[in-house]
Coordinates of C-alpha atoms and ligand atoms in Angstrom, one line a residue:
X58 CA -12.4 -14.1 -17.2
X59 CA -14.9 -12.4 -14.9
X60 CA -13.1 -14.2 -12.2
X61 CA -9.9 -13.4 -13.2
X62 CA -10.7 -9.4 -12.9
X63 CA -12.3 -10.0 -9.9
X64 CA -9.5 -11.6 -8.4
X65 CA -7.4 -8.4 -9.4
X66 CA -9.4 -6.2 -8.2
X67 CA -9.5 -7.9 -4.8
X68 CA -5.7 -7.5 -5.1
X69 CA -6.2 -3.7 -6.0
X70 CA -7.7 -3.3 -3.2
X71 CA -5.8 -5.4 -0.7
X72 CA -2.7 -3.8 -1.7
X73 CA -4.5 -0.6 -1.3
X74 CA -5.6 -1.4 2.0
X75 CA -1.6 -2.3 3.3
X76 CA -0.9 1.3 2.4
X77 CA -3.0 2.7 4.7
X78 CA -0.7 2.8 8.0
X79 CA -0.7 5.6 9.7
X80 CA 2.1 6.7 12.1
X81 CA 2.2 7.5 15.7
X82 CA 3.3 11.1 16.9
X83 CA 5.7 9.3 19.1
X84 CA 7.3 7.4 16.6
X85 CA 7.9 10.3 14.6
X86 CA 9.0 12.3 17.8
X87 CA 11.7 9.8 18.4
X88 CA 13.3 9.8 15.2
X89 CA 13.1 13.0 14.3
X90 CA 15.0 14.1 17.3
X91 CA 18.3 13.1 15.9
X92 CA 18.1 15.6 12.8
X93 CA 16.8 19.4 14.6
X94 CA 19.6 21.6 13.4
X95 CA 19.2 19.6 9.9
X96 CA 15.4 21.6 9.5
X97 CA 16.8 24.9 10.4
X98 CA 15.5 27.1 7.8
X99 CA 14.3 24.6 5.3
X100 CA 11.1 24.0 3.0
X101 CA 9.6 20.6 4.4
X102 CA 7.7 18.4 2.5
X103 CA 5.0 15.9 3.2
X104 CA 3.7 14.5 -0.2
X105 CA 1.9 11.5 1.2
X106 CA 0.0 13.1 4.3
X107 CA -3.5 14.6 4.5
X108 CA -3.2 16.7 6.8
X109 CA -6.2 15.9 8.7
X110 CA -5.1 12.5 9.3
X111 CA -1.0 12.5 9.5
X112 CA 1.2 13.2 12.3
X113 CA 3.8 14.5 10.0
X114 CA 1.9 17.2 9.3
X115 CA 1.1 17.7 13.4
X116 CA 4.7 17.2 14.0
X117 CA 6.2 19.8 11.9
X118 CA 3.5 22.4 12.0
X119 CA 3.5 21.9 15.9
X120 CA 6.9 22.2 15.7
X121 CA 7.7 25.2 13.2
X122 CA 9.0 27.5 14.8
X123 CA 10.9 25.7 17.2
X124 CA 13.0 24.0 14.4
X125 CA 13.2 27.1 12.7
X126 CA 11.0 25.9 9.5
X127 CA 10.9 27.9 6.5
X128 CA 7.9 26.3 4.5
X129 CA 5.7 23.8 5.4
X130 CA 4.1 22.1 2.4
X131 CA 1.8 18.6 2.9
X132 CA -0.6 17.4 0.3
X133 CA -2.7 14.7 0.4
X134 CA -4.1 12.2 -2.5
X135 CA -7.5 11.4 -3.6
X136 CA -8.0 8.0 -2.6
X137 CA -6.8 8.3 1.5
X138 CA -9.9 7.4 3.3
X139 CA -11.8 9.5 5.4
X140 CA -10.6 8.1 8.8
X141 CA -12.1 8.6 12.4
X142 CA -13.3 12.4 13.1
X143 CA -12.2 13.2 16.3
X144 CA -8.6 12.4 16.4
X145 CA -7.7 13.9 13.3
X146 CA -4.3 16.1 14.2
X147 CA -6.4 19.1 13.0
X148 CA -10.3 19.3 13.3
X149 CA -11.5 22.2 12.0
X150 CA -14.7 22.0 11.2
X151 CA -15.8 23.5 7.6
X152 CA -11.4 23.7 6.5
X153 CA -12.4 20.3 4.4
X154 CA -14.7 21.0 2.3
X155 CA -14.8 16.9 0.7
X156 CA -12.6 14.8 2.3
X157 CA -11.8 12.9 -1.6
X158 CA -10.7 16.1 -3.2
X159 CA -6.9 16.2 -3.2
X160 CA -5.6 19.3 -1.6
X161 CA -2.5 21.2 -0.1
X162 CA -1.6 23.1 3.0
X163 CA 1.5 25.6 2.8
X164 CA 2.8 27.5 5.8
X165 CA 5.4 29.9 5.8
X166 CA 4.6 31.3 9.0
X167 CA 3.0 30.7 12.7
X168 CA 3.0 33.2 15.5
X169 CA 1.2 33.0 18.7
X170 CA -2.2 34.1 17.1
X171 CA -4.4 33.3 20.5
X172 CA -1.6 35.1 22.6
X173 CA -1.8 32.5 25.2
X174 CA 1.9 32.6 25.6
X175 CA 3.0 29.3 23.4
X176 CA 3.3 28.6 19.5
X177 CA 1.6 25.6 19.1
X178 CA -0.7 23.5 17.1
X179 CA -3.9 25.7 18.2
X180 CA -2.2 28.7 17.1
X181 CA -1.8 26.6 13.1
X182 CA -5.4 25.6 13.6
X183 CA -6.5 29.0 13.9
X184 CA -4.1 30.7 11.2
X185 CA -5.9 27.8 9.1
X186 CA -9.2 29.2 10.1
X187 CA -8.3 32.7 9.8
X188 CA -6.4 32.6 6.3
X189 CA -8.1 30.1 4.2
X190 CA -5.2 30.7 1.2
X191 CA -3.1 28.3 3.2
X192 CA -4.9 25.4 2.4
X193 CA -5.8 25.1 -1.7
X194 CA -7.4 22.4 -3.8
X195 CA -4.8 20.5 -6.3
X196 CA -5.6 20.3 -9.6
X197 CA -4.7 16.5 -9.8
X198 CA -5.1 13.7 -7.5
X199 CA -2.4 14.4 -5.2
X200 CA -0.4 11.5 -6.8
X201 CA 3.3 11.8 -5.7
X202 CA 4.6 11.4 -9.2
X203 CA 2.0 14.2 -10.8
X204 CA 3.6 17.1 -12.3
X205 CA 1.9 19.5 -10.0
X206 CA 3.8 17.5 -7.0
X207 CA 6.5 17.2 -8.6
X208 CA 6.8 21.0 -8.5
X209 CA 6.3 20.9 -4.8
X210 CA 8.9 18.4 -4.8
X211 CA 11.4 20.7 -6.3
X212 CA 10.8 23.6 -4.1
X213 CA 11.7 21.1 -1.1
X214 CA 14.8 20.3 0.7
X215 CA 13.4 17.7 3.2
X216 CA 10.9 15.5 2.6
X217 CA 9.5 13.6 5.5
X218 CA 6.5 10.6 5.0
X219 CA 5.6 7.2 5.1
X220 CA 5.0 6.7 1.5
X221 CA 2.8 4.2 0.2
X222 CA 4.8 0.8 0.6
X223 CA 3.4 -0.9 -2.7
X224 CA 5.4 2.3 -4.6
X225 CA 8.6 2.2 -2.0
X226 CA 11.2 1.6 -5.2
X227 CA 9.8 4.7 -7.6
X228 CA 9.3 6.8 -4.4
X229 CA 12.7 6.3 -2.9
X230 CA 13.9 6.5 -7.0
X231 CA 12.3 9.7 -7.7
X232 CA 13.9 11.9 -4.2
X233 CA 17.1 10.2 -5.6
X234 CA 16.3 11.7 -9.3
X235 CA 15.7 15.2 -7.7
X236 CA 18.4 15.1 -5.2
X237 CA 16.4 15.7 -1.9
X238 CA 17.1 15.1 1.4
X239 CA 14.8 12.3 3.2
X240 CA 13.1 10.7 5.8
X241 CA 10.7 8.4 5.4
X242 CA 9.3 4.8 7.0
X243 CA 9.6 1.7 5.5
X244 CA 9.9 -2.1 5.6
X245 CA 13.6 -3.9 6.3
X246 CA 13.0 -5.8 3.4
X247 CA 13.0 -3.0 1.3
X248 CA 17.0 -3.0 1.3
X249 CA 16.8 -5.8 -1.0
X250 CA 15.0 -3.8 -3.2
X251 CA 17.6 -3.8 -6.5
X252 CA 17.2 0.3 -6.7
X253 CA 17.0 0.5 -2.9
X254 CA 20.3 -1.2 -2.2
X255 CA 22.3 -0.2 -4.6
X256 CA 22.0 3.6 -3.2
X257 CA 22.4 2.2 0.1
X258 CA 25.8 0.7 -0.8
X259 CA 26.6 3.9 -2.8
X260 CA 26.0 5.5 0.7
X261 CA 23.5 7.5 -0.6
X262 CA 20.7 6.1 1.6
X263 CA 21.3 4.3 5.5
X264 CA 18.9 3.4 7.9
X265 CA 17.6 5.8 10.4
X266 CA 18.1 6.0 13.9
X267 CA 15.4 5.2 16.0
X268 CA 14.3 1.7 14.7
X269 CA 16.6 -1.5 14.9
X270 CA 14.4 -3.9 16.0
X271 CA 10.8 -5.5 17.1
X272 CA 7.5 -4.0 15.7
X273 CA 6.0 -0.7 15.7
X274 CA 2.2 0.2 15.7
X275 CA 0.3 2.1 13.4
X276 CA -3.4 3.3 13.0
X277 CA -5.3 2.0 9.9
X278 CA -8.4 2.7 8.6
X279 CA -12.0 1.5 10.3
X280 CA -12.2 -0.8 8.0
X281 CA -9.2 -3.0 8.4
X282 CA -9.3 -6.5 9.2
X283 CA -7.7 -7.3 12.1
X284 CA -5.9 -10.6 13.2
X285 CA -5.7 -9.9 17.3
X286 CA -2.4 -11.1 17.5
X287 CA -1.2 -8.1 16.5
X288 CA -3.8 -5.7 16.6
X289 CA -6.0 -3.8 19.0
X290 CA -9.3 -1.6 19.3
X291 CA -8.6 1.2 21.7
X292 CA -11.2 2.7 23.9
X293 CA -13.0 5.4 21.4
X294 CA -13.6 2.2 18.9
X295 CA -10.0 3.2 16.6
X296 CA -8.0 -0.1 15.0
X297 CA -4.3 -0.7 15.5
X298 CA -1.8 -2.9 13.8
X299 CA 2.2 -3.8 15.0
X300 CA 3.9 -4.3 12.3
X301 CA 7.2 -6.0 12.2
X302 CA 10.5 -4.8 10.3
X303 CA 9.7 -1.2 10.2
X304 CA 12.8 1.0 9.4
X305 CA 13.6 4.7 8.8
X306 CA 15.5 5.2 5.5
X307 CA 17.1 8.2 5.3
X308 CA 20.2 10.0 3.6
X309 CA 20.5 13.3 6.9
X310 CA 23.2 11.8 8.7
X311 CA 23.5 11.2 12.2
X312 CA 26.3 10.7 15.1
X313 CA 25.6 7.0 16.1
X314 CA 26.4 5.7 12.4
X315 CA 29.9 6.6 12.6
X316 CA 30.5 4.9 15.9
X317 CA 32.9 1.8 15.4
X318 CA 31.3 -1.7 16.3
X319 CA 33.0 -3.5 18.6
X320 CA 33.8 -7.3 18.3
X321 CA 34.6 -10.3 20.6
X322 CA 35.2 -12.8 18.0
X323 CA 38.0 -14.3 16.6
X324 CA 37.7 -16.5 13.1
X325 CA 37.6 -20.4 12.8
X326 CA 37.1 -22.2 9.7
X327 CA 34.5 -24.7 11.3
X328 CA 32.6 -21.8 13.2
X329 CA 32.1 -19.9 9.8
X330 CA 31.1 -21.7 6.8
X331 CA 32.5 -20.5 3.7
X332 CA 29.6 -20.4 0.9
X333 CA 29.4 -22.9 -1.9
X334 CA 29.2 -20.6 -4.8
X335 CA 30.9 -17.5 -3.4
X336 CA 34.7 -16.8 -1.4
X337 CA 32.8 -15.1 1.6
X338 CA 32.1 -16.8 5.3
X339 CA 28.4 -17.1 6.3
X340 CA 28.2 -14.6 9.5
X341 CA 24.9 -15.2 11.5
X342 CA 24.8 -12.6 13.2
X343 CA 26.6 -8.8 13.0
X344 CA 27.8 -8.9 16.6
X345 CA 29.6 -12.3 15.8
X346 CA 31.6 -10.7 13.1
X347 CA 35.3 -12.3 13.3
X348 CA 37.5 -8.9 14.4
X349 CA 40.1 -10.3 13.1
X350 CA 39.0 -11.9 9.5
X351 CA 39.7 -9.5 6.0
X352 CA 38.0 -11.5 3.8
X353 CA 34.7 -11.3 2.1
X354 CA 31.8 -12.0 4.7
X355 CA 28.2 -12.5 4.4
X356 CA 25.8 -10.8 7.1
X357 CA 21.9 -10.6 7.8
X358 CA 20.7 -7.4 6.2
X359 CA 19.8 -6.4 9.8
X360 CA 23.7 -5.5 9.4
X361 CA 22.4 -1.8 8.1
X362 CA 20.8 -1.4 11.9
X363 CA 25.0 -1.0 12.6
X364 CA 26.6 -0.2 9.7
X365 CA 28.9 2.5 10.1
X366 CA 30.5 3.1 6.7
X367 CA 33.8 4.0 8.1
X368 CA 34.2 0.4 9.6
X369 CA 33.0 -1.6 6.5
X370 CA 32.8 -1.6 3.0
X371 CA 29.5 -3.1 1.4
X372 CA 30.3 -5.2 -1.2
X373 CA 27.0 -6.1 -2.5
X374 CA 24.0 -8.5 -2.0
X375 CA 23.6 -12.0 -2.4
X376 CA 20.2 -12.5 -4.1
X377 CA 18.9 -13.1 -8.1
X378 CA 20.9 -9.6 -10.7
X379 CA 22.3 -8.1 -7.4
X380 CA 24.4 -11.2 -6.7
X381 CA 25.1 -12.0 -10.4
X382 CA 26.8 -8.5 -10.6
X383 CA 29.1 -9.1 -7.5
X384 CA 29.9 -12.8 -9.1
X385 CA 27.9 -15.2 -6.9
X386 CA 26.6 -18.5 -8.9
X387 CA 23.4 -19.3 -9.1
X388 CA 21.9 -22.0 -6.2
X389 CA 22.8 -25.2 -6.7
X390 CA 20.6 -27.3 -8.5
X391 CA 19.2 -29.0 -5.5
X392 CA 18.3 -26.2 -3.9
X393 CA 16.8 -24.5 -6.1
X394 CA 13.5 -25.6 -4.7
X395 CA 13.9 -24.0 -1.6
X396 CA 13.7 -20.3 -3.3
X397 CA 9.8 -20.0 -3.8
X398 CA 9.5 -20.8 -0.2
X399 CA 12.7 -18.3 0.8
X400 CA 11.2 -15.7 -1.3
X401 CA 7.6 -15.9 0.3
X402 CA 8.9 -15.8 3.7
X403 CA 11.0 -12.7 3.1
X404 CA 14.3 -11.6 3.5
X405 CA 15.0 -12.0 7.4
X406 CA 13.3 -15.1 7.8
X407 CA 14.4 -16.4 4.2
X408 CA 18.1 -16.4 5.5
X409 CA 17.1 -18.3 9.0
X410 CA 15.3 -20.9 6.9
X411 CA 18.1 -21.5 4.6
X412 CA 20.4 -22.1 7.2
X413 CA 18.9 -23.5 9.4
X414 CA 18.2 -25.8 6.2
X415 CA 21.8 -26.4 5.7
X416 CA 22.4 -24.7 2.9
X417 CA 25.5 -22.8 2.7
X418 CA 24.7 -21.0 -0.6
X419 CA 24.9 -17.3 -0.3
X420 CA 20.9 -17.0 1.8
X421 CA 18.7 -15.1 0.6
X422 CA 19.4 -11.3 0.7
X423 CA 22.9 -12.0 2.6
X424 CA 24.8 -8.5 2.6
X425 CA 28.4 -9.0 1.0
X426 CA 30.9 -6.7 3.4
X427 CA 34.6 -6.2 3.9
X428 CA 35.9 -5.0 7.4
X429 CA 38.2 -1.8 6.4
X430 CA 39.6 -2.0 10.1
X431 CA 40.6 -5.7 11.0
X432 CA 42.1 -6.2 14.7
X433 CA 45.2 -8.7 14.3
Ligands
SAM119 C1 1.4 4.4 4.7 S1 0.2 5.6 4.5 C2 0.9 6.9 5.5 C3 0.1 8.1 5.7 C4 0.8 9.2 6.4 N1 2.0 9.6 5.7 C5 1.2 8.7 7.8 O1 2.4 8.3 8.0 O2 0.4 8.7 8.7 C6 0.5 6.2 2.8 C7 -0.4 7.3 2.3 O3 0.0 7.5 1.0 C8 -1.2 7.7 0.2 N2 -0.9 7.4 -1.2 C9 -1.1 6.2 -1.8 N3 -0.7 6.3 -3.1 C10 -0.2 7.5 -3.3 C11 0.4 8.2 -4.3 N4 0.5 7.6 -5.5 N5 0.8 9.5 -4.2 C12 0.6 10.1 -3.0 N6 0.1 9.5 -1.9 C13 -0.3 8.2 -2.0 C14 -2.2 6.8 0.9 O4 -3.5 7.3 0.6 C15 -1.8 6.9 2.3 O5 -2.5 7.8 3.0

């Protein structure tokens, strides 16, 4: 018994630990670029950033006038460790009174208080210092779902994070529930997420536009055990993570999504597999979609990194209730005992194993779609 709550406590933690990413300026920089005229005159919302530690908060206050903000709210929650001093977006010395009490920073305005010319962060730093109303203690623990948030949440139109990614489904669930506008960071695997999929195919979520491949690197506490393949301690002692299969989710639209894909390929029964247990071809990859095939075909969910809605129609997903409801069977017996190991690899790799297992059952987390605009 002792063991046992040991064991999930360990877990606790460890989970806790993998929601401690934090994201680079740049990274935010270079998405948010697509969207400007979207923030014109619009009450943002950060409900997962300290302010002393996250970008977002850097970003937008940085850039508040110059995107023509109306309200900048960010809160932050009890449990985000204190990281590194020094390269904390906004160090001002005696603003944090304890770094573990939940609080919130609203600003509604920023003019060039040090008259140097520019509006910029030093000028937020200094209203901060100057008009200490801005930045209040919550009453709660700064949870996203707490009623106090939530009322934050209303008040929003945009809301902008990297939410924990142990709560992805009830975070991306609950901006759905109160009809906001988002952006916010996740993992690719996350589309086969039951709740997260079925807004994407309802075109109520799509992937951003800065991310569509390779890994992406993030600051995490001083603590953090690092593997050095994918990790690194820069020069003032601060730890650094890549993480692979990082995506923006997002429902502000952008230009590139509606640009048509263009194919090269032209359908042959022996160069595309039609699954066992469902009338679809198996697609490896999106850019060797068949131009000219308008049956049911099954892509990698790296298919979203494309997908302009226009194009194709999603028809659903090929994994567990999401694939039941579309009409795929289950595995084949004799397969069946490839799923634990499918499943623990994830999605992307899931659908390389199975196939380059031979199995032509509907992979793992194989997107069902339907070209609207077949070349004959
Ligand atoms: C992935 S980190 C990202 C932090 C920051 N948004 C950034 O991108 O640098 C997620 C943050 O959410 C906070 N968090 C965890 N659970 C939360 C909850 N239930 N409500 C609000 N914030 C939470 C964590 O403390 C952590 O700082």
């Amino acid at each position: 018994m002792a063991n046992k709550s040991l064991n999930s406590n360990l877990h606790k933690a460890n989970k806790a630990k993998k929601d401690e990413f934090y994201t680079q300026l740049i990274d935010i920089e270079k998405e948010l670029k697509h969207y400007k005229e979207q923030f014109r005159d619009k009450v943002v919302y950060c409900n997962c950033d300290d302010p002393f530690e996250s970008n977002f908060f850097k970003y937008f206050a940085a850039k508040f006038n110059a995107l023509g903000l109306k309200k900048l709210i960010t809160t932050s929650y009890t449990k985000s460790p204190i990281v590194g001093q020094q390269i904390l977006p906004l160090d001002i010395e005696g603003l944090k009174p304890n770094c573990k009490e939940p609080f919130k920073i609203e600003i509604t305005e920023v003019s060039d208080i040090d008259e140097d010319g520019a509006i910029d962060l030093e000028d937020v730093k200094s209203l901060l210092k100057r008009n200490k109303k801005n930045s209040t203690p919550l009453k709660g623990n700064g949870d996203f779902r707490s009623d106090e948030c939530i009322e934050l949440l209303k008040e929003a139109d945009i809301v902008v994070t990297n939410p924990p990614f142990s709560l992805f489904r009830e975070y991306v669930a609950q901006l759905v529930q109160y009809k906001k506008k988002f952006l916010i960071i996740g993992n690719v695997n996350s589309i086969t997420y039951k709740e997260c999929f079925k807004i994407i195919k309802d075109n109520k979520m799509w992937l951003g536009a800065s991310i569509h491949s390779g890994d992406r690197e993030f600051r995490v506490p001083d603590d953090y055990p690092l593997d050095a393949a994918s990790s690194r301690i820069d020069s003032d002692g601060y730890k650094y993570i890549r993480v692979k299969g990082v995506r923006w989710f997002t429902n502000l639209d952008y230009e590139e999504r509606h640009e048509n894909l263009v194919f090269y390929k032209k359908y042959l029964p022996e160069e595309y597999p039609k699954y066992d247990n469902y009338d679809a071809i198996n697609v490896d990859k999106t850019a060797d979609i068949p131009m000219d095939y308008n049956g049911l075909m099954g892509v990698p969910i790296t298919f979203l990194d494309k997908y302009n809605p226009e194009q194709f129609e999603i028809i659903g997903l090929g994994i567990s209730n999401s694939g039941k409801e579309i009409g795929v069977k289950p595995y084949k017996k004799e397969h069946k005992k490839y799923r634990k190991e499918i499943q623990k690899r994830g999605a992307v790799d899931g659908d390389l194993y199975m196939i380059t297992n031979g199995i032509v059952d509907v992979p793992y987390a194989r997107i069902l779609i339907k070209n609207k605009r077949v070349k004959k």
